[in-house]
mmCIF file of C-alpha atoms in Angstrom:
data_model
loop_
_atom_site.group_PDB
_atom_site.id
_atom_site.type_symbol
_atom_site.label_atom_id
_atom_site.label_comp_id
_atom_site.label_asym_id
_atom_site.label_seq_id
_atom_site.Cartn_x
_atom_site.Cartn_y
_atom_site.Cartn_z
ATOM 1 C CA UNK A 1 0.081 -0.057 -0.023
ATOM 2 C CA UNK A 2 1.383 3.170 -0.874
ATOM 3 C CA UNK A 3 1.937 5.955 1.545
ATOM 4 C CA UNK A 4 -0.300 8.890 2.235
ATOM 5 C CA UNK A 5 1.542 11.863 0.082
ATOM 6 C CA UNK A 6 2.806 14.388 2.454
ATOM 7 C CA UNK A 7 1.569 18.110 2.974
ATOM 8 C CA UNK A 8 4.754 19.442 1.291
ATOM 9 C CA UNK A 9 4.523 17.151 -1.758
ATOM 10 C CA UNK A 10 0.871 18.283 -2.219
ATOM 11 C CA UNK A 11 1.830 21.777 -1.838
ATOM 12 C CA UNK A 12 4.357 21.404 -4.477
ATOM 13 C CA UNK A 13 2.147 19.559 -6.983
ATOM 14 C CA UNK A 14 -0.619 22.734 -6.274
ATOM 15 C CA UNK A 15 1.994 25.291 -6.730
ATOM 16 C CA UNK A 16 3.099 24.015 -10.123
ATOM 17 C CA UNK A 17 -0.146 22.630 -11.394
ATOM 18 C CA UNK A 18 -2.838 24.429 -10.106
ATOM 19 C CA UNK A 19 -5.006 26.665 -11.883
ATOM 20 C CA UNK A 20 -7.069 29.905 -10.868
ATOM 21 C CA UNK A 21 -10.544 29.135 -11.307
ATOM 22 C CA UNK A 22 -13.259 31.700 -13.212
ATOM 23 C CA UNK A 23 -16.917 31.679 -13.046
ATOM 24 C CA UNK A 24 -19.450 32.506 -15.824
ATOM 25 C CA UNK A 25 -21.751 35.048 -14.158
ATOM 26 C CA UNK A 26 -25.055 36.184 -15.421
ATOM 27 C CA UNK A 27 -25.973 39.751 -15.350
ATOM 28 C CA UNK A 28 -29.113 41.216 -14.531
ATOM 29 C CA UNK A 29 -29.234 42.391 -18.154
ATOM 30 C CA UNK A 30 -29.412 38.801 -19.315
ATOM 31 C CA UNK A 31 -25.702 38.811 -20.659
ATOM 32 C CA UNK A 32 -22.954 36.319 -19.579
ATOM 33 C CA UNK A 33 -19.407 37.230 -18.700
ATOM 34 C CA UNK A 34 -16.172 35.485 -17.562
ATOM 35 C CA UNK A 35 -14.977 36.434 -14.341
ATOM 36 C CA UNK A 36 -12.560 35.060 -11.626
ATOM 37 C CA UNK A 37 -13.845 33.967 -8.366
ATOM 38 C CA UNK A 38 -14.236 36.256 -5.922
ATOM 39 C CA UNK A 39 -11.465 36.816 -3.273
ATOM 40 C CA UNK A 40 -13.769 35.270 -0.296
ATOM 41 C CA UNK A 41 -14.303 32.558 -2.572
ATOM 42 C CA UNK A 42 -11.252 31.837 -4.390
ATOM 43 C CA UNK A 43 -11.124 28.417 -6.198
ATOM 44 C CA UNK A 44 -8.093 26.697 -7.509
ATOM 45 C CA UNK A 45 -8.542 23.710 -9.963
ATOM 46 C CA UNK A 46 -6.292 20.562 -10.372
ATOM 47 C CA UNK A 47 -7.133 18.918 -13.858
ATOM 48 C CA UNK A 48 -4.871 15.447 -14.515
ATOM 49 C CA UNK A 49 -5.094 15.896 -17.729
ATOM 50 C CA UNK A 50 -4.733 19.465 -18.266
ATOM 51 C CA UNK A 51 -1.813 19.612 -15.918
ATOM 52 C CA UNK A 52 0.315 17.347 -18.109
ATOM 53 C CA UNK A 53 0.498 19.824 -21.019
ATOM 54 C CA UNK A 54 4.050 21.280 -21.650
ATOM 55 C CA UNK A 55 4.797 24.823 -21.649
ATOM 56 C CA UNK A 56 5.615 26.685 -24.845
ATOM 57 C CA UNK A 57 6.065 30.364 -25.265
ATOM 58 C CA UNK A 58 4.132 30.116 -28.201
ATOM 59 C CA UNK A 59 1.283 27.801 -27.161
ATOM 60 C CA UNK A 60 -0.669 26.068 -29.504
ATOM 61 C CA UNK A 61 -4.146 26.197 -26.812
ATOM 62 C CA UNK A 62 -5.211 28.650 -24.575
ATOM 63 C CA UNK A 63 -7.421 27.126 -21.114
ATOM 64 C CA UNK A 64 -10.076 28.537 -19.116
ATOM 65 C CA UNK A 65 -10.441 26.606 -15.740
ATOM 66 C CA UNK A 66 -14.062 26.609 -14.140
ATOM 67 C CA UNK A 67 -14.846 24.782 -11.102
ATOM 68 C CA UNK A 68 -15.113 21.366 -11.855
ATOM 69 C CA UNK A 69 -14.054 21.535 -15.542
ATOM 70 C CA UNK A 70 -11.397 22.825 -17.897
ATOM 71 C CA UNK A 71 -12.227 24.546 -21.160
ATOM 72 C CA UNK A 72 -9.257 24.084 -23.710
ATOM 73 C CA UNK A 73 -9.304 25.697 -27.201
ATOM 74 C CA UNK A 74 -6.909 26.474 -30.366
ATOM 75 C CA UNK A 75 -6.935 29.759 -31.705
ATOM 76 C CA UNK A 76 -5.566 28.287 -35.107
ATOM 77 C CA UNK A 77 -5.780 25.057 -37.170
ATOM 78 C CA UNK A 78 -3.680 22.128 -35.718
ATOM 79 C CA UNK A 79 -2.439 18.836 -37.372
ATOM 80 C CA UNK A 80 -3.674 15.456 -36.207
ATOM 81 C CA UNK A 81 -0.428 14.940 -34.291
ATOM 82 C CA UNK A 82 0.434 18.331 -33.058
ATOM 83 C CA UNK A 83 1.346 18.716 -29.352
ATOM 84 C CA UNK A 84 -0.892 20.476 -27.177
ATOM 85 C CA UNK A 85 0.839 23.077 -25.251
ATOM 86 C CA UNK A 86 -0.149 25.922 -23.016
ATOM 87 C CA UNK A 87 1.663 28.789 -21.156
ATOM 88 C CA UNK A 88 2.683 29.125 -17.588
ATOM 89 C CA UNK A 89 3.488 32.724 -17.649
ATOM 90 C CA UNK A 90 2.973 35.950 -19.629
ATOM 91 C CA UNK A 91 4.749 35.565 -22.696
ATOM 92 C CA UNK A 92 4.863 39.439 -23.452
ATOM 93 C CA UNK A 93 8.131 39.697 -22.436
ATOM 94 C CA UNK A 94 11.565 38.994 -23.902
ATOM 95 C CA UNK A 95 13.018 35.554 -23.866
ATOM 96 C CA UNK A 96 15.567 35.891 -21.414
ATOM 97 C CA UNK A 97 13.055 37.388 -18.906
ATOM 98 C CA UNK A 98 10.785 34.227 -19.739
ATOM 99 C CA UNK A 99 13.524 31.739 -19.126
ATOM 100 C CA UNK A 100 14.144 33.197 -16.004
ATOM 101 C CA UNK A 101 10.499 33.055 -14.827
ATOM 102 C CA UNK A 102 10.132 29.616 -15.985
ATOM 103 C CA UNK A 103 13.617 28.566 -14.409
ATOM 104 C CA UNK A 104 12.696 29.910 -11.127
ATOM 105 C CA UNK A 105 9.178 28.643 -10.908
ATOM 106 C CA UNK A 106 9.290 25.509 -12.686
ATOM 107 C CA UNK A 107 12.718 24.572 -12.610
ATOM 108 C CA UNK A 108 13.426 24.249 -16.360
ATOM 109 C CA UNK A 109 15.431 26.069 -19.171
ATOM 110 C CA UNK A 110 12.585 26.785 -21.772
ATOM 111 C CA UNK A 111 13.850 25.555 -25.169
ATOM 112 C CA UNK A 112 10.722 25.959 -27.125
ATOM 113 C CA UNK A 113 10.768 27.059 -30.811
ATOM 114 C CA UNK A 114 10.162 30.719 -29.784
ATOM 115 C CA UNK A 115 12.704 31.134 -27.447
ATOM 116 C CA UNK A 116 15.418 29.487 -29.856
ATOM 117 C CA UNK A 117 14.294 31.614 -32.882
ATOM 118 C CA UNK A 118 14.424 34.823 -30.354
ATOM 119 C CA UNK A 119 18.000 33.763 -29.244
ATOM 120 C CA UNK A 120 18.938 33.467 -32.837
ATOM 121 C CA UNK A 121 17.402 36.942 -33.803
ATOM 122 C CA UNK A 122 18.925 38.781 -30.895
ATOM 123 C CA UNK A 123 22.497 37.406 -31.429
ATOM 124 C CA UNK A 124 23.743 40.787 -31.957
ATOM 125 C CA UNK A 125 25.041 41.563 -28.409
ATOM 126 C CA UNK A 126 24.676 45.338 -28.881
ATOM 127 C CA UNK A 127 21.151 45.313 -30.310
ATOM 128 C CA UNK A 128 20.145 43.100 -27.402
ATOM 129 C CA UNK A 129 21.657 45.489 -24.705
ATOM 130 C CA UNK A 130 19.985 48.021 -26.198
ATOM 131 C CA UNK A 131 16.545 46.272 -26.091
ATOM 132 C CA UNK A 132 16.907 45.086 -22.695
ATOM 133 C CA UNK A 133 17.767 48.249 -20.978
ATOM 134 C CA UNK A 134 14.579 49.675 -22.430
ATOM 135 C CA UNK A 135 12.596 46.795 -21.364
ATOM 136 C CA UNK A 136 14.133 47.173 -17.550
ATOM 137 C CA UNK A 137 13.211 50.853 -17.978
ATOM 138 C CA UNK A 138 9.717 50.169 -18.917
ATOM 139 C CA UNK A 139 9.366 47.720 -16.083
ATOM 140 C CA UNK A 140 10.896 50.135 -13.303
ATOM 141 C CA UNK A 141 8.167 52.906 -14.837
ATOM 142 C CA UNK A 142 5.364 50.221 -14.401
ATOM 143 C CA UNK A 143 6.411 49.167 -10.963
ATOM 144 C CA UNK A 144 7.100 52.528 -9.767
ATOM 145 C CA UNK A 145 3.675 53.615 -11.576
ATOM 146 C CA UNK A 146 5.685 56.731 -12.354
ATOM 147 C CA UNK A 147 5.776 57.037 -16.193
ATOM 148 C CA UNK A 148 4.688 59.542 -18.807
ATOM 149 C CA UNK A 149 3.242 59.160 -22.146
ATOM 150 C CA UNK A 150 6.475 60.855 -23.795
ATOM 151 C CA UNK A 151 8.539 58.002 -21.931
ATOM 152 C CA UNK A 152 6.336 55.438 -22.738
ATOM 153 C CA UNK A 153 5.959 56.571 -26.729
ATOM 154 C CA UNK A 154 9.994 56.444 -26.550
ATOM 155 C CA UNK A 155 9.983 53.023 -25.493
ATOM 156 C CA UNK A 156 7.620 51.756 -27.769
ATOM 157 C CA UNK A 157 9.095 53.681 -31.087
ATOM 158 C CA UNK A 158 12.734 52.339 -29.773
ATOM 159 C CA UNK A 159 11.868 48.652 -29.252
ATOM 160 C CA UNK A 160 10.060 48.607 -32.740
ATOM 161 C CA UNK A 161 13.060 50.295 -34.270
ATOM 162 C CA UNK A 162 15.544 47.696 -32.551
ATOM 163 C CA UNK A 163 13.318 44.608 -33.309
ATOM 164 C CA UNK A 164 12.902 45.683 -37.021
ATOM 165 C CA UNK A 165 17.177 46.036 -37.096
ATOM 166 C CA UNK A 166 17.499 42.644 -35.385
ATOM 167 C CA UNK A 167 14.933 41.057 -37.909
ATOM 168 C CA UNK A 168 16.637 42.693 -40.972
ATOM 169 C CA UNK A 169 20.152 41.456 -39.562
ATOM 170 C CA UNK A 170 18.801 37.996 -39.070
ATOM 171 C CA UNK A 171 17.181 37.538 -42.514
ATOM 172 C CA UNK A 172 20.070 39.118 -44.351
ATOM 173 C CA UNK A 173 22.423 36.624 -42.952
ATOM 174 C CA UNK A 174 21.488 33.814 -45.034
ATOM 175 C CA UNK A 175 19.153 32.621 -47.594
ATOM 176 C CA UNK A 176 17.423 30.280 -45.208
ATOM 177 C CA UNK A 177 17.723 28.934 -41.559
ATOM 178 C CA UNK A 178 16.628 25.236 -40.961
ATOM 179 C CA UNK A 179 16.196 25.856 -37.087
ATOM 180 C CA UNK A 180 13.048 27.991 -37.842
ATOM 181 C CA UNK A 181 9.471 26.503 -38.578
ATOM 182 C CA UNK A 182 8.558 25.871 -42.095
ATOM 183 C CA UNK A 183 5.777 28.396 -41.975
ATOM 184 C CA UNK A 184 8.474 30.938 -41.387
ATOM 185 C CA UNK A 185 11.080 30.169 -44.071
ATOM 186 C CA UNK A 186 9.492 32.102 -46.859
ATOM 187 C CA UNK A 187 10.319 35.080 -45.286
ATOM 188 C CA UNK A 188 13.800 34.442 -46.390
ATOM 189 C CA UNK A 189 12.779 34.703 -49.954
ATOM 190 C CA UNK A 190 12.093 38.623 -49.788
ATOM 191 C CA UNK A 191 14.629 40.967 -50.387
ATOM 192 C CA UNK A 192 15.289 44.083 -48.189
ATOM 193 C CA UNK A 193 13.535 46.467 -50.300
ATOM 194 C CA UNK A 194 10.325 43.681 -50.204
ATOM 195 C CA UNK A 195 10.556 43.494 -46.478
ATOM 196 C CA UNK A 196 10.895 47.406 -46.129
ATOM 197 C CA UNK A 197 7.533 47.586 -48.194
ATOM 198 C CA UNK A 198 5.639 44.818 -46.222
ATOM 199 C CA UNK A 199 6.855 46.432 -42.949
ATOM 200 C CA UNK A 200 5.084 49.721 -43.824
ATOM 201 C CA UNK A 201 1.748 47.987 -45.240
ATOM 202 C CA UNK A 202 3.078 47.998 -48.910
ATOM 203 C CA UNK A 203 3.562 44.483 -49.739
ATOM 204 C CA UNK A 204 5.132 43.267 -53.032
ATOM 205 C CA UNK A 205 2.927 43.038 -55.968
ATOM 206 C CA UNK A 206 2.333 39.347 -57.444
ATOM 207 C CA UNK A 207 0.835 36.422 -55.869
ATOM 208 C CA UNK A 208 4.295 34.561 -56.000
ATOM 209 C CA UNK A 209 4.949 37.074 -52.990
ATOM 210 C CA UNK A 210 2.313 36.189 -50.784
ATOM 211 C CA UNK A 211 3.490 33.412 -48.669
ATOM 212 C CA UNK A 212 6.718 34.896 -48.035
ATOM 213 C CA UNK A 213 5.161 38.264 -46.830
ATOM 214 C CA UNK A 214 2.572 36.264 -44.488
ATOM 215 C CA UNK A 215 5.497 34.557 -43.138
ATOM 216 C CA UNK A 216 7.341 37.624 -42.620
ATOM 217 C CA UNK A 217 4.460 39.452 -41.214
ATOM 218 C CA UNK A 218 3.949 36.505 -38.882
ATOM 219 C CA UNK A 219 7.596 36.456 -37.986
ATOM 220 C CA UNK A 220 7.386 40.332 -37.263
ATOM 221 C CA UNK A 221 4.485 39.906 -35.202
ATOM 222 C CA UNK A 222 5.891 37.091 -33.035
ATOM 223 C CA UNK A 223 9.155 39.066 -32.304
ATOM 224 C CA UNK A 224 7.363 42.352 -31.424
ATOM 225 C CA UNK A 225 5.454 40.555 -28.527
ATOM 226 C CA UNK A 226 8.873 40.497 -26.786
ATOM 227 C CA UNK A 227 10.094 43.880 -26.305
ATOM 228 C CA UNK A 228 7.392 45.925 -27.858
ATOM 229 C CA UNK A 229 4.040 44.580 -26.955
ATOM 230 C CA UNK A 230 3.615 45.214 -23.353
ATOM 231 C CA UNK A 231 4.931 48.916 -23.534
ATOM 232 C CA UNK A 232 2.496 49.389 -26.586
ATOM 233 C CA UNK A 233 -0.646 48.139 -24.706
ATOM 234 C CA UNK A 234 0.321 50.417 -21.859
ATOM 235 C CA UNK A 235 1.104 53.248 -23.871
ATOM 236 C CA UNK A 236 -2.600 52.728 -25.234
ATOM 237 C CA UNK A 237 -4.392 52.499 -22.025
#
């Protein structure tokens, strides 16, 4: 007969796998909304199947835990043999910050496709140091609740500029990179002039470039989600 799990073991399982539950609330006007459980009735859910999903900084599913059941949905079409992955943290931050949080909280070094891609794109230490400095400055402003619109505007514009420089350097380095996903590979087919046009909303003419433009835009959006997205959201609020 196996021993009864200790409190410390159960606490560790809960810390790493429990999910804060939400509730479906019906409003007086008949509309329904999903809200976090109240502070006085806070609920955590442990879902054995949901708990075995691995982390990815580019997850294939999102989940929403309700008391007694877990809703999982995918925002995009998936192949039949695709792994279902979710995210354990807020992924709207640079890859080194994400890796640090995952190492400290869950004890592993993230080597997901997004982290490996960003590590290559930001291989230029000068670009990376400047972007990291802007990110740390932004975090300090948010935590101190002392930031102005001009300060945020500067962070937004500079992180976008540095991200575009890093992407350009990455795509110009070779005609292809086998370590990135097949859906992003066509981005290497565009010339520098075509990439600039696609970046400012003037995609090259001709159907022969459509898949390459889409791949480039997906690549750029994915990389902007690291240093640029959180400051941009804060600026827009």
